[in-house]
Each structure stands twice: as structure tokens, then as C-alpha cells.
mmCIF file of C-alpha atoms in Angstrom:
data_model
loop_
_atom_site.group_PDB
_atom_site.id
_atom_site.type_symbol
_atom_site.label_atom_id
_atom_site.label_comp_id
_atom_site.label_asym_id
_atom_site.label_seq_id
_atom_site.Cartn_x
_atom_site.Cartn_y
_atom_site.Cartn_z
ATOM 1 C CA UNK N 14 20.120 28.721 -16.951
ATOM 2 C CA UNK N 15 17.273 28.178 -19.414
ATOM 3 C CA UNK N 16 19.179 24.854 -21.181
ATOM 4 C CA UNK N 17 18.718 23.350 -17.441
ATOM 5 C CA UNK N 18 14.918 24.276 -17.516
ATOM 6 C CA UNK N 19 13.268 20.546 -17.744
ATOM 7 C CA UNK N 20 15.976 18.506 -16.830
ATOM 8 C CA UNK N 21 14.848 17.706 -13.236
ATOM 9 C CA UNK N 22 11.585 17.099 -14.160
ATOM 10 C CA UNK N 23 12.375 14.791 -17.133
ATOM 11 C CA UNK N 24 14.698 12.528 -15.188
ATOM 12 C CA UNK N 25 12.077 12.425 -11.767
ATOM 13 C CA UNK N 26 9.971 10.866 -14.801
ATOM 14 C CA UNK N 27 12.402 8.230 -15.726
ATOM 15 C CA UNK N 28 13.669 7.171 -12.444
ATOM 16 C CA UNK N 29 9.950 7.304 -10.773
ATOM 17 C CA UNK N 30 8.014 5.887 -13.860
ATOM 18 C CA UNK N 31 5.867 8.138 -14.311
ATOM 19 C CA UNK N 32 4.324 11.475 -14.337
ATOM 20 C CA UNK N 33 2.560 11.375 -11.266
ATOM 21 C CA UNK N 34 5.228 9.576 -9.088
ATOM 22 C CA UNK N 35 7.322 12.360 -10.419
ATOM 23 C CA UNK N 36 5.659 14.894 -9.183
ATOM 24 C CA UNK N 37 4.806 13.561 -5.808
ATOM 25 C CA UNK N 38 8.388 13.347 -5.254
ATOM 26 C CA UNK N 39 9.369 16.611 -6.876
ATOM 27 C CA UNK N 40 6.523 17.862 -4.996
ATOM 28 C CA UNK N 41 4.444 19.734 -7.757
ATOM 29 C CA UNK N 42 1.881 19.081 -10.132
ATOM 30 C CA UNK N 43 1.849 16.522 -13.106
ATOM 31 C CA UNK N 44 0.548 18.808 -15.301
ATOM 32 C CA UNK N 45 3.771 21.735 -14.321
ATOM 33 C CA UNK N 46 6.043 18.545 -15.084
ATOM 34 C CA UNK N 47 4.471 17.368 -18.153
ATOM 35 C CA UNK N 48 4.777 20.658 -19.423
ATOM 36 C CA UNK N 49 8.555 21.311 -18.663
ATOM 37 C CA UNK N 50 9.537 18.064 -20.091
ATOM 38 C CA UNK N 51 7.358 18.800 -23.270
ATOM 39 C CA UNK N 52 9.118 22.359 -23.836
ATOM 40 C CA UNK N 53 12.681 20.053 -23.251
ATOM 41 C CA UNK N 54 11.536 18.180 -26.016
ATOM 42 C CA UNK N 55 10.889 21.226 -27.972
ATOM 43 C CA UNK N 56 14.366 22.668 -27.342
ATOM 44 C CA UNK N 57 16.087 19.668 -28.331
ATOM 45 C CA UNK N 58 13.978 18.881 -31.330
ATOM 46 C CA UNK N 59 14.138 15.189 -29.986
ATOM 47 C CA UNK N 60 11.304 12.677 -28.330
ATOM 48 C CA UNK N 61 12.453 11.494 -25.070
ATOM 49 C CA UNK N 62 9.701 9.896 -24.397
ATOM 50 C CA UNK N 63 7.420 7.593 -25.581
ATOM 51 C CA UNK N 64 4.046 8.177 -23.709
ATOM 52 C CA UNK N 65 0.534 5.716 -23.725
ATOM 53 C CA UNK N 66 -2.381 5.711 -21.641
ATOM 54 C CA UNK N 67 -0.588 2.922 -19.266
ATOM 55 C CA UNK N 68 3.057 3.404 -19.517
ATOM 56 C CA UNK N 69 6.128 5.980 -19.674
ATOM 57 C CA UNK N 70 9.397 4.895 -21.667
ATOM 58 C CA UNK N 71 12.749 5.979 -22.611
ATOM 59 C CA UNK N 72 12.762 6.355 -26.461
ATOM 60 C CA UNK N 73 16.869 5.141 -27.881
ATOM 61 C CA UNK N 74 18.208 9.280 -28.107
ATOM 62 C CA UNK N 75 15.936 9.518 -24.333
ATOM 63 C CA UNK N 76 17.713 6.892 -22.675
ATOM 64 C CA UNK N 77 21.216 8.165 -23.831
ATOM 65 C CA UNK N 78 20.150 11.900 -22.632
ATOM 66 C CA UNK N 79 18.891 10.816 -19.555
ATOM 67 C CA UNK N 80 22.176 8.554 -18.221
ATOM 68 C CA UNK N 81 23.754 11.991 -19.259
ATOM 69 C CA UNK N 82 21.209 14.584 -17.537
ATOM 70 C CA UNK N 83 21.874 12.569 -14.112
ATOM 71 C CA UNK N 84 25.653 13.181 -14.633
ATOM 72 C CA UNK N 85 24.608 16.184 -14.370
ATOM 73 C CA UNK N 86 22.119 16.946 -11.851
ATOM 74 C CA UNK N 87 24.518 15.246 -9.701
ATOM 75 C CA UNK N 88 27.443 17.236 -10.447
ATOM 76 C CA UNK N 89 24.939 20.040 -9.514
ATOM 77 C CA UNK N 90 24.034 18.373 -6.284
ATOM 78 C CA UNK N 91 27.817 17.709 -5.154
ATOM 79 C CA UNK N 92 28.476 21.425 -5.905
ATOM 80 C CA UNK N 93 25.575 22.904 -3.808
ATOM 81 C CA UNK N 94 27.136 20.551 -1.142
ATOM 82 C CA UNK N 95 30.344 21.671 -1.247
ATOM 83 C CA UNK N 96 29.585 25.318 -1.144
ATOM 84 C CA UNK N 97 27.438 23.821 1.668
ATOM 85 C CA UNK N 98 29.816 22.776 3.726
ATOM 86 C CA UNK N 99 33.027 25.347 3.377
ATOM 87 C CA UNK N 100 30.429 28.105 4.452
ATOM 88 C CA UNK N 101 29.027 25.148 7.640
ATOM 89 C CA UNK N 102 25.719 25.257 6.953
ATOM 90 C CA UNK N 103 23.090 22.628 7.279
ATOM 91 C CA UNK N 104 20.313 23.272 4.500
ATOM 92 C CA UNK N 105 17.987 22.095 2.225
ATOM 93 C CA UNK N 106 15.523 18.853 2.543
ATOM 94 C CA UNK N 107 15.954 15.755 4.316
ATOM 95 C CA UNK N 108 13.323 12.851 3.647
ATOM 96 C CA UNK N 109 12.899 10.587 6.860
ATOM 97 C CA UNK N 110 10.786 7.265 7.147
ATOM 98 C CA UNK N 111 10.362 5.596 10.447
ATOM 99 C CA UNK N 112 8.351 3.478 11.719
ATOM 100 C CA UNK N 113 4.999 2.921 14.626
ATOM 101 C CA UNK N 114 5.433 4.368 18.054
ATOM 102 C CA UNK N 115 9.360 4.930 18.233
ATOM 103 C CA UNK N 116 8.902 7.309 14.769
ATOM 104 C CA UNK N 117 5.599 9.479 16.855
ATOM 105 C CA UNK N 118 7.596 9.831 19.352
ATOM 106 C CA UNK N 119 11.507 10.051 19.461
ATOM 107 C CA UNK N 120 12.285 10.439 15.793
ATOM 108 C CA UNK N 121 9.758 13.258 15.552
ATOM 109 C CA UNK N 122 11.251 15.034 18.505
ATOM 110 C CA UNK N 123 14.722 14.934 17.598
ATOM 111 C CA UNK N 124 13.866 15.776 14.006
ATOM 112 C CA UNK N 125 12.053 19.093 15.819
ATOM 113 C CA UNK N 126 15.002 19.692 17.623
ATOM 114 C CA UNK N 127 17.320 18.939 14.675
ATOM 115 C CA UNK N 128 15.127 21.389 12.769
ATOM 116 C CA UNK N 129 15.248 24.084 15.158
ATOM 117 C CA UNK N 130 18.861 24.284 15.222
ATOM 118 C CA UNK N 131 19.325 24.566 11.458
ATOM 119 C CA UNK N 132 16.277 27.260 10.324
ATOM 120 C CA UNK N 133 17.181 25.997 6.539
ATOM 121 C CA UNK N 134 16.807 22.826 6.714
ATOM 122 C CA UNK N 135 13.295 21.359 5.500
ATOM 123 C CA UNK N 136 11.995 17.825 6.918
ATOM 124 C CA UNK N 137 9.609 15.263 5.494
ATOM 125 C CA UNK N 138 8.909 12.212 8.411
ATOM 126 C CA UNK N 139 6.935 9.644 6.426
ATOM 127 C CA UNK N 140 5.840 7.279 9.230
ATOM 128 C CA UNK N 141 5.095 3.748 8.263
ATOM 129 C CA UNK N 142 4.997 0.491 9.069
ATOM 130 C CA UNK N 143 5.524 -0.117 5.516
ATOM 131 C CA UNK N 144 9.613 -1.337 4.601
ATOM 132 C CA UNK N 145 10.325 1.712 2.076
ATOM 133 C CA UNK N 146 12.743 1.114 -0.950
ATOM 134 C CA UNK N 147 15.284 3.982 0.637
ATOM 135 C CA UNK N 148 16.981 4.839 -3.371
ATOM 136 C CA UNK N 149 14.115 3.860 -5.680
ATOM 137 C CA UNK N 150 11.442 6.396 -3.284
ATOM 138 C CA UNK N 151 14.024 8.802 -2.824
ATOM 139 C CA UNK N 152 14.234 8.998 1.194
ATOM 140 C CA UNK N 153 17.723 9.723 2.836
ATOM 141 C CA UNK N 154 17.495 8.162 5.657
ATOM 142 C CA UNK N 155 15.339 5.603 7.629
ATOM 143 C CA UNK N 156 15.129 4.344 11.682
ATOM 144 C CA UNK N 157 14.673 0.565 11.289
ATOM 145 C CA UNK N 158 14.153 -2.278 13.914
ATOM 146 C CA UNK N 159 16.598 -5.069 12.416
ATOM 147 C CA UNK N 160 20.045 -4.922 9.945
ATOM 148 C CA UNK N 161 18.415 -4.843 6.415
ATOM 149 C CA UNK N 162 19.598 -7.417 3.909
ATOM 150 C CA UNK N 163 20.081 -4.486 1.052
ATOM 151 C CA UNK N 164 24.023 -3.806 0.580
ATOM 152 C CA UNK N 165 23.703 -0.433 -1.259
ATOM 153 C CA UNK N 166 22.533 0.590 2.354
ATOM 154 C CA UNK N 167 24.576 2.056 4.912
ATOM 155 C CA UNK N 168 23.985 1.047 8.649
ATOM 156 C CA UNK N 169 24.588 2.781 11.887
ATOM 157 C CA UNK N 170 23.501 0.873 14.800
ATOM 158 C CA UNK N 171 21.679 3.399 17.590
ATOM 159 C CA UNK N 172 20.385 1.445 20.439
ATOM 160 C CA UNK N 173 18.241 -1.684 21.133
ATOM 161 C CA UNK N 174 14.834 -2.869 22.017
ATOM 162 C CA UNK N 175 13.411 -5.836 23.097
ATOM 163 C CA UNK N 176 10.345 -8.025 21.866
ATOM 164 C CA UNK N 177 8.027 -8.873 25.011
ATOM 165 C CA UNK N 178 4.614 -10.947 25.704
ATOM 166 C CA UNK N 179 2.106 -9.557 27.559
ATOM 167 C CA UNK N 180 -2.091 -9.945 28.378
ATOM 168 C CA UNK N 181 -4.068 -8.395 30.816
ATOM 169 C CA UNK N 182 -4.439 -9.796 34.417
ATOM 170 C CA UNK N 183 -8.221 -10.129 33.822
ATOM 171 C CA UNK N 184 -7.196 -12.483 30.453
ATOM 172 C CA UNK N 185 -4.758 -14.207 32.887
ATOM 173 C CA UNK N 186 -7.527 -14.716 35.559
ATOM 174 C CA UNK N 187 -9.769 -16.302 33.118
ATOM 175 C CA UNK N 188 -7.892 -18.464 31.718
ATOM 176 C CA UNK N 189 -4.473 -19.140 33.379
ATOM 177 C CA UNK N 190 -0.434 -18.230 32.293
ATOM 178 C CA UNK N 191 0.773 -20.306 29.172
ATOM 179 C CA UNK N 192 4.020 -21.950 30.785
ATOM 180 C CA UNK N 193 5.485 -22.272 27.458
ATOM 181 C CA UNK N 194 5.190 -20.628 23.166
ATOM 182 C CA UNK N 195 3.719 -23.499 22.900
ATOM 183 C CA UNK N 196 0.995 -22.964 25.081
ATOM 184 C CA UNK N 197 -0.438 -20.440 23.002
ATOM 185 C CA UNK N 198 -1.961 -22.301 20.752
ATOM 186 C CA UNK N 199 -4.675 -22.639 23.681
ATOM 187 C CA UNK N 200 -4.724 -18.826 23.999
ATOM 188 C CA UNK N 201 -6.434 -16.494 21.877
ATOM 189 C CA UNK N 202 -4.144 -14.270 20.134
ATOM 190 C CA UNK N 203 -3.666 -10.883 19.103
ATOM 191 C CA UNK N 204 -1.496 -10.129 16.255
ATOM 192 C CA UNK N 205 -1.755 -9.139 12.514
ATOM 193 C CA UNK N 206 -3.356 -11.003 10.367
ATOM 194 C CA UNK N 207 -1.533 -14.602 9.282
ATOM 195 C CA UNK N 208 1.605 -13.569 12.162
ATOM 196 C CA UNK N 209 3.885 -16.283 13.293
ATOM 197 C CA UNK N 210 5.691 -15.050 16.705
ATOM 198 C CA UNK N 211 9.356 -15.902 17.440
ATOM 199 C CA UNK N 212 11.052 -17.386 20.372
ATOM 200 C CA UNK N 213 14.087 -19.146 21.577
ATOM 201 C CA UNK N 214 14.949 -22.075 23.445
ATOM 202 C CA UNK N 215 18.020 -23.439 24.295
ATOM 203 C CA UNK N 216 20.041 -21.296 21.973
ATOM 204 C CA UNK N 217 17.414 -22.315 19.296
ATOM 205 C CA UNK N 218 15.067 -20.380 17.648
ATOM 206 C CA UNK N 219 10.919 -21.528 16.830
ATOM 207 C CA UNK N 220 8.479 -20.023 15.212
ATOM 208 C CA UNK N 221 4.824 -20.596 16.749
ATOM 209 C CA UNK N 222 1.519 -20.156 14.820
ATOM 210 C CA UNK N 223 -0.880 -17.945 16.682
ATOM 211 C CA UNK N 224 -4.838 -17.573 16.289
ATOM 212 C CA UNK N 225 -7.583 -15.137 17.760
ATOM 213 C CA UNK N 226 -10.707 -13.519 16.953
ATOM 214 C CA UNK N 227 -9.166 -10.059 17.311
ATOM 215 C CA UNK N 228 -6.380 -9.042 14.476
ATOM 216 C CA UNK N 229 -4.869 -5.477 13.528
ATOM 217 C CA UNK N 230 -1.735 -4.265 11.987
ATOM 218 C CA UNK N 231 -1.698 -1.262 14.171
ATOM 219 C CA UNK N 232 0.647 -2.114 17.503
ATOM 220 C CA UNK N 233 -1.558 0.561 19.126
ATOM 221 C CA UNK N 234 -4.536 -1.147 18.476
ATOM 222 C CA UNK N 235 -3.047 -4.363 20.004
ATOM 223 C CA UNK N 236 -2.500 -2.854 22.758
ATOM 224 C CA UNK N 237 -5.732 -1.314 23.508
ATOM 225 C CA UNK N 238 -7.383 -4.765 22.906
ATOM 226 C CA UNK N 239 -5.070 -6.655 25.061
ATOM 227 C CA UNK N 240 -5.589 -4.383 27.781
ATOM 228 C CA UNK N 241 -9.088 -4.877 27.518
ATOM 229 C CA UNK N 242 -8.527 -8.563 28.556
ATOM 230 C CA UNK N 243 -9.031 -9.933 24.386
ATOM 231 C CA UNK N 244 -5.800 -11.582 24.734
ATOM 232 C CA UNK N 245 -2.313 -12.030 24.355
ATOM 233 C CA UNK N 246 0.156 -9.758 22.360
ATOM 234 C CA UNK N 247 3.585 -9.775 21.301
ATOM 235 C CA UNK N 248 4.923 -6.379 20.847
ATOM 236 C CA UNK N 249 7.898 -3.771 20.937
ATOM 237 C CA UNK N 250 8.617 -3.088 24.980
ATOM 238 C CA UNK N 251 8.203 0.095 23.575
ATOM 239 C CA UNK N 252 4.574 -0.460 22.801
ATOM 240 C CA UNK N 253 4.266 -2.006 26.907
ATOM 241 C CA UNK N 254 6.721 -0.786 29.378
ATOM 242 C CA UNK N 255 4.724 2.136 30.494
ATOM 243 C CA UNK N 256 1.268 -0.301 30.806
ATOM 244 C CA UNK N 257 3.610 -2.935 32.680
ATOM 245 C CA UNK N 258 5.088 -0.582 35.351
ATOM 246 C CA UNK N 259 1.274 0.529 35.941
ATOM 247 C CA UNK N 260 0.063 -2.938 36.471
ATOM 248 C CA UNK N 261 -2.265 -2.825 33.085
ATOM 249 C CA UNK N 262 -0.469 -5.927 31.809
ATOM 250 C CA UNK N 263 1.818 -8.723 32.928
ATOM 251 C CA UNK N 264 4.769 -9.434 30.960
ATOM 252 C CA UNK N 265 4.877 -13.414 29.811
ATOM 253 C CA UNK N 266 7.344 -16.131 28.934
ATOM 254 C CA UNK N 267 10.407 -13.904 29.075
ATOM 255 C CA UNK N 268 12.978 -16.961 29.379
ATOM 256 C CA UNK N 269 11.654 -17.692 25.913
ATOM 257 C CA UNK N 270 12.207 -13.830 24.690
ATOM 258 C CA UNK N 271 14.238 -13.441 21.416
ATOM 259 C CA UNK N 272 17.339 -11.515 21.499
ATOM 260 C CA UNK N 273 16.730 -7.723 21.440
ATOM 261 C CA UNK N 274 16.139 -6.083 17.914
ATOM 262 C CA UNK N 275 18.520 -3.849 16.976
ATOM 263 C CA UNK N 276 17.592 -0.021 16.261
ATOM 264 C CA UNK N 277 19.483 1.600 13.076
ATOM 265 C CA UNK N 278 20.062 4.375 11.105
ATOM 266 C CA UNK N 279 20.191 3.377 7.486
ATOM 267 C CA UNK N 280 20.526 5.491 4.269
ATOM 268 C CA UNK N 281 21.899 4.571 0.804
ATOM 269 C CA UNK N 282 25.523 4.486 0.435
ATOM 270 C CA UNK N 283 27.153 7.305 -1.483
ATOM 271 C CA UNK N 284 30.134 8.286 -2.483
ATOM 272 C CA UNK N 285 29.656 11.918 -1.036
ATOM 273 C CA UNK N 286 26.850 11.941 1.918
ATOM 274 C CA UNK N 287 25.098 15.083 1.400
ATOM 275 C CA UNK N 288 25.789 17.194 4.117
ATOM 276 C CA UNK N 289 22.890 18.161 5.320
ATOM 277 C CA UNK N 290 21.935 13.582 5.817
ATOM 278 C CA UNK N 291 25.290 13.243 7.606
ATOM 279 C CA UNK N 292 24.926 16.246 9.711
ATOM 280 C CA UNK N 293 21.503 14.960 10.842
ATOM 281 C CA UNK N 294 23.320 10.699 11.475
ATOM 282 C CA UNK N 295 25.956 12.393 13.534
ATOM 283 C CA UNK N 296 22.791 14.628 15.400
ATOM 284 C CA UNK N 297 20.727 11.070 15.840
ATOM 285 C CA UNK N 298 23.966 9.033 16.714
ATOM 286 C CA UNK N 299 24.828 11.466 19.229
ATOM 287 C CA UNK N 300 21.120 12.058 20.473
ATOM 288 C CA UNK N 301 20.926 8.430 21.299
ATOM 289 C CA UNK N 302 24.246 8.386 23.727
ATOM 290 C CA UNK N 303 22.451 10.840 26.193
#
């Protein structure tokens, strides 16, 4: 229907703030959605919006059309689902962020596998160790480590994982085990840059200051340092398990060990789930319980 030609495009604009955030997440070019909401513009004889070098805004009729126009478009959206689901099919895109070495690994292969299963579905794993905004950037779901504080999110706990300490033996030869956190402030370090590592003692938790000549924000990196004897890290036992069962590093201070991180599933709270996101929470849920 030609009076719907625009409408998508013009309200990406709005709620990205901007042309080229808008067509990142629409997935085409700025110029394609500069165009369609120009010809709008045209067909409504109106200014939507007002436009500068620096800046997008609403104009006073653009701000009223535009509260409208998502009425819509999500009227549209609920009705696609619908006729989704009486005719059980899974379809159309899901946006996924996730984060580090749990994300390469199991996320992408059950995202494959959810994939496979449902030919008409289309998937978009953003991997980052970056906390995305889940409504504002337009994702549908996200694996976290930890409950988020945000309550327009939805949470599904999925499983657990614990945060361990570990260094090489040939550190540990050189210079000795740190009996205590505390210790550490004698060993060198190997962490992100300006990282305070958590413990617990005696139902308490501490926070310790930690120092080194060696720094990354890549957990993989870490790794690969500390198992060249640079120091000490504190990491994800998903990150170590596999070099601690072959002997490549020695797991430290675990009566001081935090309690395990939860893993969830957490997407923005709606008051239809599309059906495509829920049929891929039940998928992950279920995944998780093998």
C-alpha cells in the first residue's frame, strides 16, 4: 500500500536519531531512507523533520505523526505475528547479542541449530563484550553473565558459571602462591585496564586493586599471556577449565571465589513476544537442560 511507503523508514529515523543509525538498523542505505522519508513528506504536504548538518528533530505536526505511525507499524507487526503463529511457523529476523567465548561458541551453535530447523528464520549474533541497550538498538534478545538492573527487561535464568584465579606453574615457580586476595598486590596482574577483582570472605564481599605490566580487554588474550607465565588472571571457568584439566594453569584462592554468575536470557518485555523471540527462549531454555 503506497500511503505505507516511508513510514518505516521515517520512524527508524526518529527512534535511532538519525539517518545513518536508521539505516544500519533497517539494514539499507541512508541515501534509500532519506529518499523515502522525503517523498512521505511530499505526500503529506507536511515537514516532519527538521534536518542540520549535526542533528535530526521532530518538527510539532512530525512528532504527532510519528507517536501515530508506531501505532501503526505495530499493529502491523502483531498481525504478521498472529498469522504467524495460527499457521506454526517460526519466521522472520531475530537480533542476538552475546558476549566473549560463551557467544563463539554455544550461542552460535544453538543459533545454527535453531536456524536449521526453521529455513525462514534470519539471525544476526552481534558478539560483544560491550552491555547493549536491548530496546533503544533494537536487539531481541541477549545471553548475559549477571541479572541486569533494567526493569523493562525480561529475565530467564539458563545456567551458571563460576569466576576462577589462575597463573601458570612457571609464574607460580618464580614467585610463589598468594595465600590470600590480598596477596596480589605482590603479584603482577593481568586484567583490563583500571580492573578491581572481587572476592569473598566470611560471607563478605572485597574488592582488591590489581596491577601488571600486561593489560587487555580481550579474556582470550589473558589467557594466552597468563599461560605464558606473565601472571595472574581472573576469568570465566569458561575461559580456563580446558587449560586447568591439561595442567597449563593452576587454579588459585578458590575458598575466596565469589558466588557463581548467573547466565540469562534477557529481552525487553512486551506485551505480545513476537513469536519467532519466544520460539527461540523456549529453544535456548530447553537447549540448556540437556
Amino acid at each position: 500500500m503506497r500511503k505505507l511507503d516511508g513510514l518505516a523508514e521515517f520512524c527508524a529515523v526518529v527512534t535511532e536519531g538519525g539517518f545513518t543509525r536508521a539505516s544500519e538498523t533497517l539494514g539499507v542505505s541512508t541515501s534509500f531512507i532519506s529518499r523515502r522519508v522525503a517523498e512521505l513528506e511530499a505526500r503529506l504536504g507536511v515537514r516532519l523533520l527538521h534536518r542540520t548538518t549535526r542533528s535530526v528533530n521532530l518538527t510539532d505536526i512530525g512528532a504527532l505523526y510519528y507517536e501515530r505511525a508506531n501505532v501503526i507499524l505495530d499493529d502491523i507487526a502483531t498481525l504478521e505475528t498472529d498469522l504467524a503463529e495460527q499457521q506454526n511457523l517460526v519466521k522472520g529476523r531475530v537480533r542476538v547479542a552475546a558476549a566473549g567465548l560463551f557467544g563463539e561458541t554455544w550461542v552460535t551453535e544453538q543459533l545454527s541449530e535453531f536456524a536449521s530447523q526453521h529455513p525462514q528464520i534470519e539471525v544476526e549474533l552481534n558478539i560483544t563484550e560491550r552491555l547493549v541497550d536491548l530496546i533503544r538498538e533494537g536487539f531481541d534478545l541477549a545471553v548475559r553473565y549477571g541479572m541486569p538492573d533494567d526493569q523493562d527487561l525480561v529475565v530467564r535464568k539458563i545456567g551458571k558459571r563460576r569466576i576462577k584465579v589462575c597463573a601458570s606453574p612457571s609464574y607460580l615457580e618464580r614467585t610463589g602462591l598468594p595465600d590470600t586476595p590480598r596477596d596480589l598486590s605482590a603479584h603482577t596482574c593481568l586484567a583490563a585496564p583500571g580492573q578491581r577483582w572481587m572476592f569473598r570472605e566470611g560471607g563478605a564481599a572485597f574488592e582488591v586493586k590489581v596491577s601488571g605490566r600486561w593489560s587487555s580487554n580481550n579474556a582470550a588474550a589473558l589467557v594466552k599471556a597468563c599461560k605464558a607465565g606473565l601472571g595472574i588472571v581472573r576469568l570465566g571457568e569458561n575461559y580456563l577449565n580446558a587449560d586447568i584439566d591439561a595442567g597449563h594453569l593452576v587454579r588459585l584462592l578458590e575458598d575466596f571465589e565469589t558466588d557463581p554468575q548467573d547466565i540469562v536470557l534477557a529481552y525487553p518485555s512486551r506485551d505480545r513476544l513476537p513469536h519467532r523471540v519466544r520460539a527461540l527462549v523456549t529453544f535456548l531454555v530447553d537447549a540448556r537442560k540437556e
